[in-house]
Short mmCIF file of C-alpha atoms in Angstrom, two decimals:
data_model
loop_
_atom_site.label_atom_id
_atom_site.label_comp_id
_atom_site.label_asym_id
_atom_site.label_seq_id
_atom_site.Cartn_x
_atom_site.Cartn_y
_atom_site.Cartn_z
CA UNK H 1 52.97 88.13 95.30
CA UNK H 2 50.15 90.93 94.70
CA UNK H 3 50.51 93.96 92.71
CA UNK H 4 49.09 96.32 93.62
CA UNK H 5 47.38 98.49 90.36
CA UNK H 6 49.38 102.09 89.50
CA UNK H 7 47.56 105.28 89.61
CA UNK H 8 46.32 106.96 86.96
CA UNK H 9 47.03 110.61 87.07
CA UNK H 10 45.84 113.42 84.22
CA UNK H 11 46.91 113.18 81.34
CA UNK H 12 49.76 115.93 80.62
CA UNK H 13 47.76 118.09 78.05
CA UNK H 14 49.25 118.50 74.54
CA UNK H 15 49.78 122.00 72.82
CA UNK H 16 46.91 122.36 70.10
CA UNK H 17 48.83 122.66 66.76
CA UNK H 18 51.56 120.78 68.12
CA UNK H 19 52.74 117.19 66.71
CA UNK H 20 55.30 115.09 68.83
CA UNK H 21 57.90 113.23 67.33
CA UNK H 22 58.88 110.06 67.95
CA UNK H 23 61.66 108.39 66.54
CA UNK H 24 60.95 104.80 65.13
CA UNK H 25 63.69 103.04 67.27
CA UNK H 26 62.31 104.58 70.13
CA UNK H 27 59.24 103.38 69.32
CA UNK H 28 59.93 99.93 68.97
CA UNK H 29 62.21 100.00 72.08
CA UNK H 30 59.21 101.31 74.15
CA UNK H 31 56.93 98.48 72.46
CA UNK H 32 59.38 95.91 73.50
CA UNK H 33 59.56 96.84 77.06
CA UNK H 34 56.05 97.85 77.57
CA UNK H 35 55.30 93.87 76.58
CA UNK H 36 58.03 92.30 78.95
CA UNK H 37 56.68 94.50 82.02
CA UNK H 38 53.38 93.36 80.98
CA UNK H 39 54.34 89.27 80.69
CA UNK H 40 56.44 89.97 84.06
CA UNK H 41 52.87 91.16 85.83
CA UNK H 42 50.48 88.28 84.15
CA UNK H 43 53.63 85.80 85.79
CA UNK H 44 53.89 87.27 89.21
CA UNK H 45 50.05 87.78 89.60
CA UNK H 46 49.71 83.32 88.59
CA UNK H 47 52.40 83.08 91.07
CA UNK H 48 55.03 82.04 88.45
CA UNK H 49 57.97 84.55 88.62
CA UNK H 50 60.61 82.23 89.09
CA UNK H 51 63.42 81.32 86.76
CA UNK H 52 61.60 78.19 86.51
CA UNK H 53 58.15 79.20 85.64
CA UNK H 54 59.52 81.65 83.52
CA UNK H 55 61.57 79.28 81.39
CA UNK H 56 59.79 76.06 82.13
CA UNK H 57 60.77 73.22 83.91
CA UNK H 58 63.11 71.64 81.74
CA UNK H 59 65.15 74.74 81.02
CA UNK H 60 68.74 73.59 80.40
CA UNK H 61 70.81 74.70 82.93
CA UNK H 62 67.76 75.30 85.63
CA UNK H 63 68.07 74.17 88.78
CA UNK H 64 64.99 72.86 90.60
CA UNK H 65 63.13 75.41 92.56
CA UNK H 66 62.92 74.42 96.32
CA UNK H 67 58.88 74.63 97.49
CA UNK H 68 59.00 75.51 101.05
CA UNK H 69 55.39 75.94 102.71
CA UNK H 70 54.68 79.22 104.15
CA UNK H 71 55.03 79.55 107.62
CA UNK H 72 57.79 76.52 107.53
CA UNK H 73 61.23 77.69 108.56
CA UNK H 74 63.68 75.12 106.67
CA UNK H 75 67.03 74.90 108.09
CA UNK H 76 69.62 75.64 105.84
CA UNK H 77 71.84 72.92 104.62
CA UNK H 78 75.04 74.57 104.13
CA UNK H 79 75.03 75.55 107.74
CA UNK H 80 76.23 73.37 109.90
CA UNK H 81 73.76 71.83 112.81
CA UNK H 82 73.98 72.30 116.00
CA UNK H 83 76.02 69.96 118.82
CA UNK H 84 74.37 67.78 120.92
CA UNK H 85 76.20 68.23 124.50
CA UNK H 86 76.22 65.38 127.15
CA UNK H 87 74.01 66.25 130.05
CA UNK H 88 74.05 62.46 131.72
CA UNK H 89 73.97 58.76 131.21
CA UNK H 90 71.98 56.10 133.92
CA UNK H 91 72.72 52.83 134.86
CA UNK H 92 70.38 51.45 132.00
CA UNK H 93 72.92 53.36 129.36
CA UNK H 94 70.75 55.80 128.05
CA UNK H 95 71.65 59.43 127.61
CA UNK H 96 70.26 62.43 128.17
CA UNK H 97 71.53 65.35 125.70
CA UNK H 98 70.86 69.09 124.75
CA UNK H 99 70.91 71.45 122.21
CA UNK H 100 70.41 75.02 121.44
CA UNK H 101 69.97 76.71 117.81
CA UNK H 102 69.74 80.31 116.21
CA UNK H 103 66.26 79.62 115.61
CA UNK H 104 64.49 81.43 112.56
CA UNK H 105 60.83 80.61 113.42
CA UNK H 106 61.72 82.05 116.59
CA UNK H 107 63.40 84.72 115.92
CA UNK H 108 65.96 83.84 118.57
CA UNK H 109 67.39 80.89 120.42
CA UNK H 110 66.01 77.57 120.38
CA UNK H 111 66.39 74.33 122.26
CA UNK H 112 65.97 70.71 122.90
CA UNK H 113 66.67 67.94 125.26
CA UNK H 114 66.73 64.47 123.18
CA UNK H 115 66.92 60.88 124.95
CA UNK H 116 68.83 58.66 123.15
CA UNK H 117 68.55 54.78 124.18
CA UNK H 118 70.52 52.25 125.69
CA UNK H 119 72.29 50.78 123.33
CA UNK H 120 72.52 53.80 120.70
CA UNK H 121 76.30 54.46 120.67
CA UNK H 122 77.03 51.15 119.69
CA UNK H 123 74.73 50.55 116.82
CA UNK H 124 73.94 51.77 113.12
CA UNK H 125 70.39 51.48 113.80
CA UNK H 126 68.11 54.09 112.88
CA UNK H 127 65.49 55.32 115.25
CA UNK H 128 61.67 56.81 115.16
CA UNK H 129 60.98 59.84 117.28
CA UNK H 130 58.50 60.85 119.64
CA UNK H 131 58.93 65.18 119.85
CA UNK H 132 57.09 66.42 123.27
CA UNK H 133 56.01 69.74 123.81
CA UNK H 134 55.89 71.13 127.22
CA UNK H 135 52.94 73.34 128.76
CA UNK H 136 51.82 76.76 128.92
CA UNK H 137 55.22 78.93 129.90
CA UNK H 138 56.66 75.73 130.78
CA UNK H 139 59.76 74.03 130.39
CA UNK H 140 60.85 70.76 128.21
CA UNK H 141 62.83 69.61 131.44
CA UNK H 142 59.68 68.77 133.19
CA UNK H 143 59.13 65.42 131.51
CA UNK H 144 63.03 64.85 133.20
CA UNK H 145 61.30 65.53 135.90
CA UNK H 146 58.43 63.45 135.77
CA UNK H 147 60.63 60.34 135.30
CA UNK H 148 60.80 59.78 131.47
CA UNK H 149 64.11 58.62 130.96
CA UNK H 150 63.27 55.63 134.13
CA UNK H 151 59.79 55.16 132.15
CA UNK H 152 61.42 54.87 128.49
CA UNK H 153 64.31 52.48 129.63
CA UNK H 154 62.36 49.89 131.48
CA UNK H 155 59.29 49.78 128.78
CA UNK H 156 62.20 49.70 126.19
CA UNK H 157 64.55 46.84 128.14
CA UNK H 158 60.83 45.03 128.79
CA UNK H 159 60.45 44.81 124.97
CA UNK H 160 57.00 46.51 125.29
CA UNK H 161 57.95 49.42 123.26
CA UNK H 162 60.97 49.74 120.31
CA UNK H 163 63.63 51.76 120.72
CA UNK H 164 63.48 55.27 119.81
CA UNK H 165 64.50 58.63 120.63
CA UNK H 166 62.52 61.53 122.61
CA UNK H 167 63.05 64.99 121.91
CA UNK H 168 62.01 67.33 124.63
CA UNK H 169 61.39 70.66 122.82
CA UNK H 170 61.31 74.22 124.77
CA UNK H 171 59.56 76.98 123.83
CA UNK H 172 60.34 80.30 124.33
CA UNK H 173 58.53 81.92 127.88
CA UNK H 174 54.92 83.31 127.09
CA UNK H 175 51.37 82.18 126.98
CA UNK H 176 51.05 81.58 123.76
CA UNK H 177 52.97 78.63 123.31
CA UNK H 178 53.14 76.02 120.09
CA UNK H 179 51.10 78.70 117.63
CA UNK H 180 51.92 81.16 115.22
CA UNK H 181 51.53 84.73 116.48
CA UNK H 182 53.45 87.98 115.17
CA UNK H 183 56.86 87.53 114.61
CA UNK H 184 56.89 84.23 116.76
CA UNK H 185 56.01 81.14 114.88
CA UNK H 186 56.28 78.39 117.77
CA UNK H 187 54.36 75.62 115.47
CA UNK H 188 56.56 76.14 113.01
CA UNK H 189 59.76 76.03 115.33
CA UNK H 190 58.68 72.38 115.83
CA UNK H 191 58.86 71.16 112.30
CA UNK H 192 62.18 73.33 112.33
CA UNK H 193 63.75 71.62 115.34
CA UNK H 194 61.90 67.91 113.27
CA UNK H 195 64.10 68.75 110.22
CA UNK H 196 67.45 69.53 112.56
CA UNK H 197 66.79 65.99 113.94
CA UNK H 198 66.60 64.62 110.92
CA UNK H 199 69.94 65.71 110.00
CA UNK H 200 71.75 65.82 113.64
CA UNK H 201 70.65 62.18 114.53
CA UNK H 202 70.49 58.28 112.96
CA UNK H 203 66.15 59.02 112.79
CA UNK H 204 64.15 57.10 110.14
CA UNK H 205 62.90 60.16 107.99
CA UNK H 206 59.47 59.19 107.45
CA UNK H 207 55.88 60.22 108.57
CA UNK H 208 55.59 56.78 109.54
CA UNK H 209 58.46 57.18 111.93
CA UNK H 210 57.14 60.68 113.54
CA UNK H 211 54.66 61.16 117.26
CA UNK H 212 53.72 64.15 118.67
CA UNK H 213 52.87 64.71 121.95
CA UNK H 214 52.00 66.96 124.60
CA UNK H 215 50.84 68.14 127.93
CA UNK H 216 48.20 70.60 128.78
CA UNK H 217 49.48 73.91 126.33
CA UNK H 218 51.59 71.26 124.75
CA UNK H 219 48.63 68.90 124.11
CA UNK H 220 46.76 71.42 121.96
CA UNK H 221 50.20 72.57 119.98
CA UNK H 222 50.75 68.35 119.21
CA UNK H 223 47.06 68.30 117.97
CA UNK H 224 47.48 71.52 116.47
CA UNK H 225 51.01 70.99 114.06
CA UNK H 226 50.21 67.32 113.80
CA UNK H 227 46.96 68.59 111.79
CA UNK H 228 48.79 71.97 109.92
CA UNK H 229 51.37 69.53 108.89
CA UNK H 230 49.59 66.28 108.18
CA UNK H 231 52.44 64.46 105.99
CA UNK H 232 54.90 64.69 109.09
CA UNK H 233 53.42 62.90 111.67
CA UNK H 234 51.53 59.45 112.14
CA UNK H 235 50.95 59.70 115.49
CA UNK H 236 49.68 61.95 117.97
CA UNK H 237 48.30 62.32 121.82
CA UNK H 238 47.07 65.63 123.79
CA UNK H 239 47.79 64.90 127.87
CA UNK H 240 45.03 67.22 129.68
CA UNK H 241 45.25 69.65 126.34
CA UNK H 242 42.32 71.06 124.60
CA UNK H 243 41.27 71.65 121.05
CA UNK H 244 40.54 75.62 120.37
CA UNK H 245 39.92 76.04 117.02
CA UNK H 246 41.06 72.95 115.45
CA UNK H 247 38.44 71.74 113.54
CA UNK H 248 38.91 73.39 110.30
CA UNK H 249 42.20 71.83 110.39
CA UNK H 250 40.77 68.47 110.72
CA UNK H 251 38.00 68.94 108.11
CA UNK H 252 41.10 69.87 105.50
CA UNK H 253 42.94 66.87 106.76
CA UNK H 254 40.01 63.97 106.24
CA UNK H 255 41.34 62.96 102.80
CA UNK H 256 44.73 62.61 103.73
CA UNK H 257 43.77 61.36 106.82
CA UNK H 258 41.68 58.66 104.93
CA UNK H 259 44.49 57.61 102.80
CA UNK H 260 47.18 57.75 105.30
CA UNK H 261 46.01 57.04 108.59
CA UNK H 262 46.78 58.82 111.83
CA UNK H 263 46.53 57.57 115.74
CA UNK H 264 45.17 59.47 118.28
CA UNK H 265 44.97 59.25 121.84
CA UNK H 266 43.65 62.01 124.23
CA UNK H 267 43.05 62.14 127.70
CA UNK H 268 41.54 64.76 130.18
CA UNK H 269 40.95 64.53 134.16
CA UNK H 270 37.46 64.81 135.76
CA UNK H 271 38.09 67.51 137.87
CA UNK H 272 40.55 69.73 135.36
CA UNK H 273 39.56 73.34 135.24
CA UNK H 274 42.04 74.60 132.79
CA UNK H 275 40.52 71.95 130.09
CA UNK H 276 37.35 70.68 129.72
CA UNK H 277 37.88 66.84 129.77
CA UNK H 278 34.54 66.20 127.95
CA UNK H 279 36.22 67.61 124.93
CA UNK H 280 38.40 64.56 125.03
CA UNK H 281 35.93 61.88 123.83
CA UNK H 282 34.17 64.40 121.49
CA UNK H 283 37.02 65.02 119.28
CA UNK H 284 38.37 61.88 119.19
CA UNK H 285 35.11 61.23 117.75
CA UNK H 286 35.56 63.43 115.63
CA UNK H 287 39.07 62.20 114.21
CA UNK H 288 37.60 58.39 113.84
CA UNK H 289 34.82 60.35 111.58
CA UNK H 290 37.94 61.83 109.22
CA UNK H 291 39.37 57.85 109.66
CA UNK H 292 41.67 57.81 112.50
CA UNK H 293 42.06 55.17 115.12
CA UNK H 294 41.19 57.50 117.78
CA UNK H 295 40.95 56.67 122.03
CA UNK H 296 40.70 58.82 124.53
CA UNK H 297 40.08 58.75 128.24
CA UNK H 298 38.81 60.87 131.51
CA UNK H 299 40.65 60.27 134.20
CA UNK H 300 40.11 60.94 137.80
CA UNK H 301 41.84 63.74 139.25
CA UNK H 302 42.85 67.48 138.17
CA UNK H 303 45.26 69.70 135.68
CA UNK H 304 48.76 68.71 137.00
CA UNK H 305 51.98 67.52 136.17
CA UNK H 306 50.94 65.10 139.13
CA UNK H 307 48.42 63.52 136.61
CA UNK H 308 50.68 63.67 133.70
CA UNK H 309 53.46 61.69 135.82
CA UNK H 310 50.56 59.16 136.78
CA UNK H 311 49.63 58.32 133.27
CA UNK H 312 53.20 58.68 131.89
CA UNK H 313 52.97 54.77 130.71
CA UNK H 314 50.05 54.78 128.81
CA UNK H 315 50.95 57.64 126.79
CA UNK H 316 54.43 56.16 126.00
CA UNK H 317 53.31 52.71 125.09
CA UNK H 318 49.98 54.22 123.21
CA UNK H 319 53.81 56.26 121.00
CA UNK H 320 55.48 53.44 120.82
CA UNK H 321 53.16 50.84 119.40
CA UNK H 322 51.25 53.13 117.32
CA UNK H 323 54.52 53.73 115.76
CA UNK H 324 55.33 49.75 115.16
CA UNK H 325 51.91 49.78 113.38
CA UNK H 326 52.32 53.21 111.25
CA UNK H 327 55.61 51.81 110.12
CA UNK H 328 54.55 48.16 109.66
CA UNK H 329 51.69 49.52 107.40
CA UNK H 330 54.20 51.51 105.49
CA UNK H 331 56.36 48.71 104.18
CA UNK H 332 53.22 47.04 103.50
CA UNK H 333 51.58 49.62 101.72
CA UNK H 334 55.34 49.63 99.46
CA UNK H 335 55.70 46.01 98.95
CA UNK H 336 52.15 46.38 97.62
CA UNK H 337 53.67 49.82 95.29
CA UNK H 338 56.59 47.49 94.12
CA UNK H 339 54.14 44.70 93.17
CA UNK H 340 51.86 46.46 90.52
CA UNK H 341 52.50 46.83 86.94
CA UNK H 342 54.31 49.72 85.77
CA UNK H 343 52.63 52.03 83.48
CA UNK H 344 53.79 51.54 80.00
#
């Protein structure tokens, strides 16, 4: 909150010869106030005019004071979420469902399309997620149409991957898709629909648990709110994406990075002239510099859905087992926690 300084204007001139009178409860009245307006400023210009940092933490009576980053639209937990409908169900008994949200980052209607795996209406298991983003003025139904419900069953039944759930997200129309422009904040629409997930659906609510990835526009918004929001997601891949401006984000990320881990993989095609694939290798590079276990590939070929459809495998099995490790290094890393003495 900034405030901005008042005015000054003249003076109002006093009569000569002429005393003013004040009244000594006035006075002290004035006195009082002109100190509370002046405490009220010191706060709000520290950034601590809240009932909390005005009365401390352990006020009695004070409830905690939600934190909520800016440019992250939290969605509200006294309203209700939305309802998953039915859109289908295949031989293998996994579903295909969809959703659509008032969406405050958007500042209009959201949706989804989640994959839920065989098996998931009969268990109390709880799943990780992989969130996709589609391309430039694209739609989250192309990766339906790429085959990713055939892909995700068979590397699923084939034990090559755990189960988990996919959630398709769609953008509104435009080319800026996944950033943060004007009144449109499509990066922060995905940790928005991440939170409704977490609430809607059996997920395991952990960073551990989280990949992000994308094709083309999609690849550079995965890259991009995997890095803005570095305590989300363990995982992340660009398909045939590209890395405008992302490198500040990835110096501010190195130490948590370093502590935490994160795995990469990014791919571009030879003949792509809507990305340059040589990017690819160069920044995942750059990400095992800040301590990620980074791979990347050029493939042969050009910027199409084709390509995407060709290496739809690799990028699934690079979510899925990436995943297994983020989470089995996790319960490590907590088993460890439990292990060491408590503080006295």
């Amino acid at each position: 909150m900034r405030l901005e300084p008042a005015l000054a204007g003249p003076a109002t001139p006093q009569p000569i010869g002429r005393r003013t009178q004040v009244r000594p409860l006035r006075l002290l009245i004035a006195l009082l106030l002109a100190a509370v307006v002046s405490v009220c400023c010191a706060l709000a210009l520290e950034g601590s005019l809240t009932l909390e940092g005005v009365l401390g933490a352990s006020a009695p009576g004070a409830a905690p004071v939600p934190v909520v980053s800016p440019g992250v639209y939290s969605p509200s937990a006294s309203q209700p979420p939305p309802t998953l409908v039915a859109v289908s169900q295949d031989g293998a008994g996994s579903s295909i469902d969809q959703a659509s949200f008032a969406s405050a980052a958007l500042a209009g209607q959201g949706s989804f399309i989640a994959y839920l795996p065989p098996g998931f209406a009969s268990t109390d298991r709880h799943y990780p997620v992989l969130y996709l983003l589609h391309g430039r003025d694209g739609h989250a139904s192309a990766f339906l149409e790429i085959g990713i419900q055939r892909r995700l069953d068979r590397l699923i039944g084939d034990g090559k991957i755990p189960p988990m759930l996919v959630v398709m997200i769609q953008d509104r129309s435009g080319l800026n898709n996944w950033q943060d422009i004007g009144t449109r904040h499509s990066a922060s629409y995905v940790v928005e629909v991440q939170q409704l997930i977490d609430r809607m659906l059996p997920t395991i609510p952990t960073r551990a648990a989280r990949a992000i990835a994308g094709s083309s526009m999609g690849g550079f918004g995965a890259m991009h709110v995997a890095l803005a929001n570095p305590y989300r997601f363990a995982v992340v891949e660009s398909w045939l994406g590209f890395f405008d401006n992302l490198d500040e984000e990835l110096r501010a990320d190195r130490p948590i990075i370093a502590r935490l881990g994160l795995h990469a993989f990014v791919y571009g095609a030879e003949d792509d002239r809507a990305a340059r694939p040589e990017e690819n290798p160069a920044f995942a590079a750059r990400l095992r510099a800040a301590g990620a276990q980074a791979r990347s590939a050029i493939f042969p070929g050009d910027h199409s859905l084709h390509k995407v459809r060709e290496h739809l495998d690799a990028g699934l099995l690079f979510a899925g087992r990436s995943l297994a490790a983020a989470q089995r290094r996790a319960a490590a890393e907590e088993a460890q926690a439990q292990l060491r003495p408590s503080p006295r």
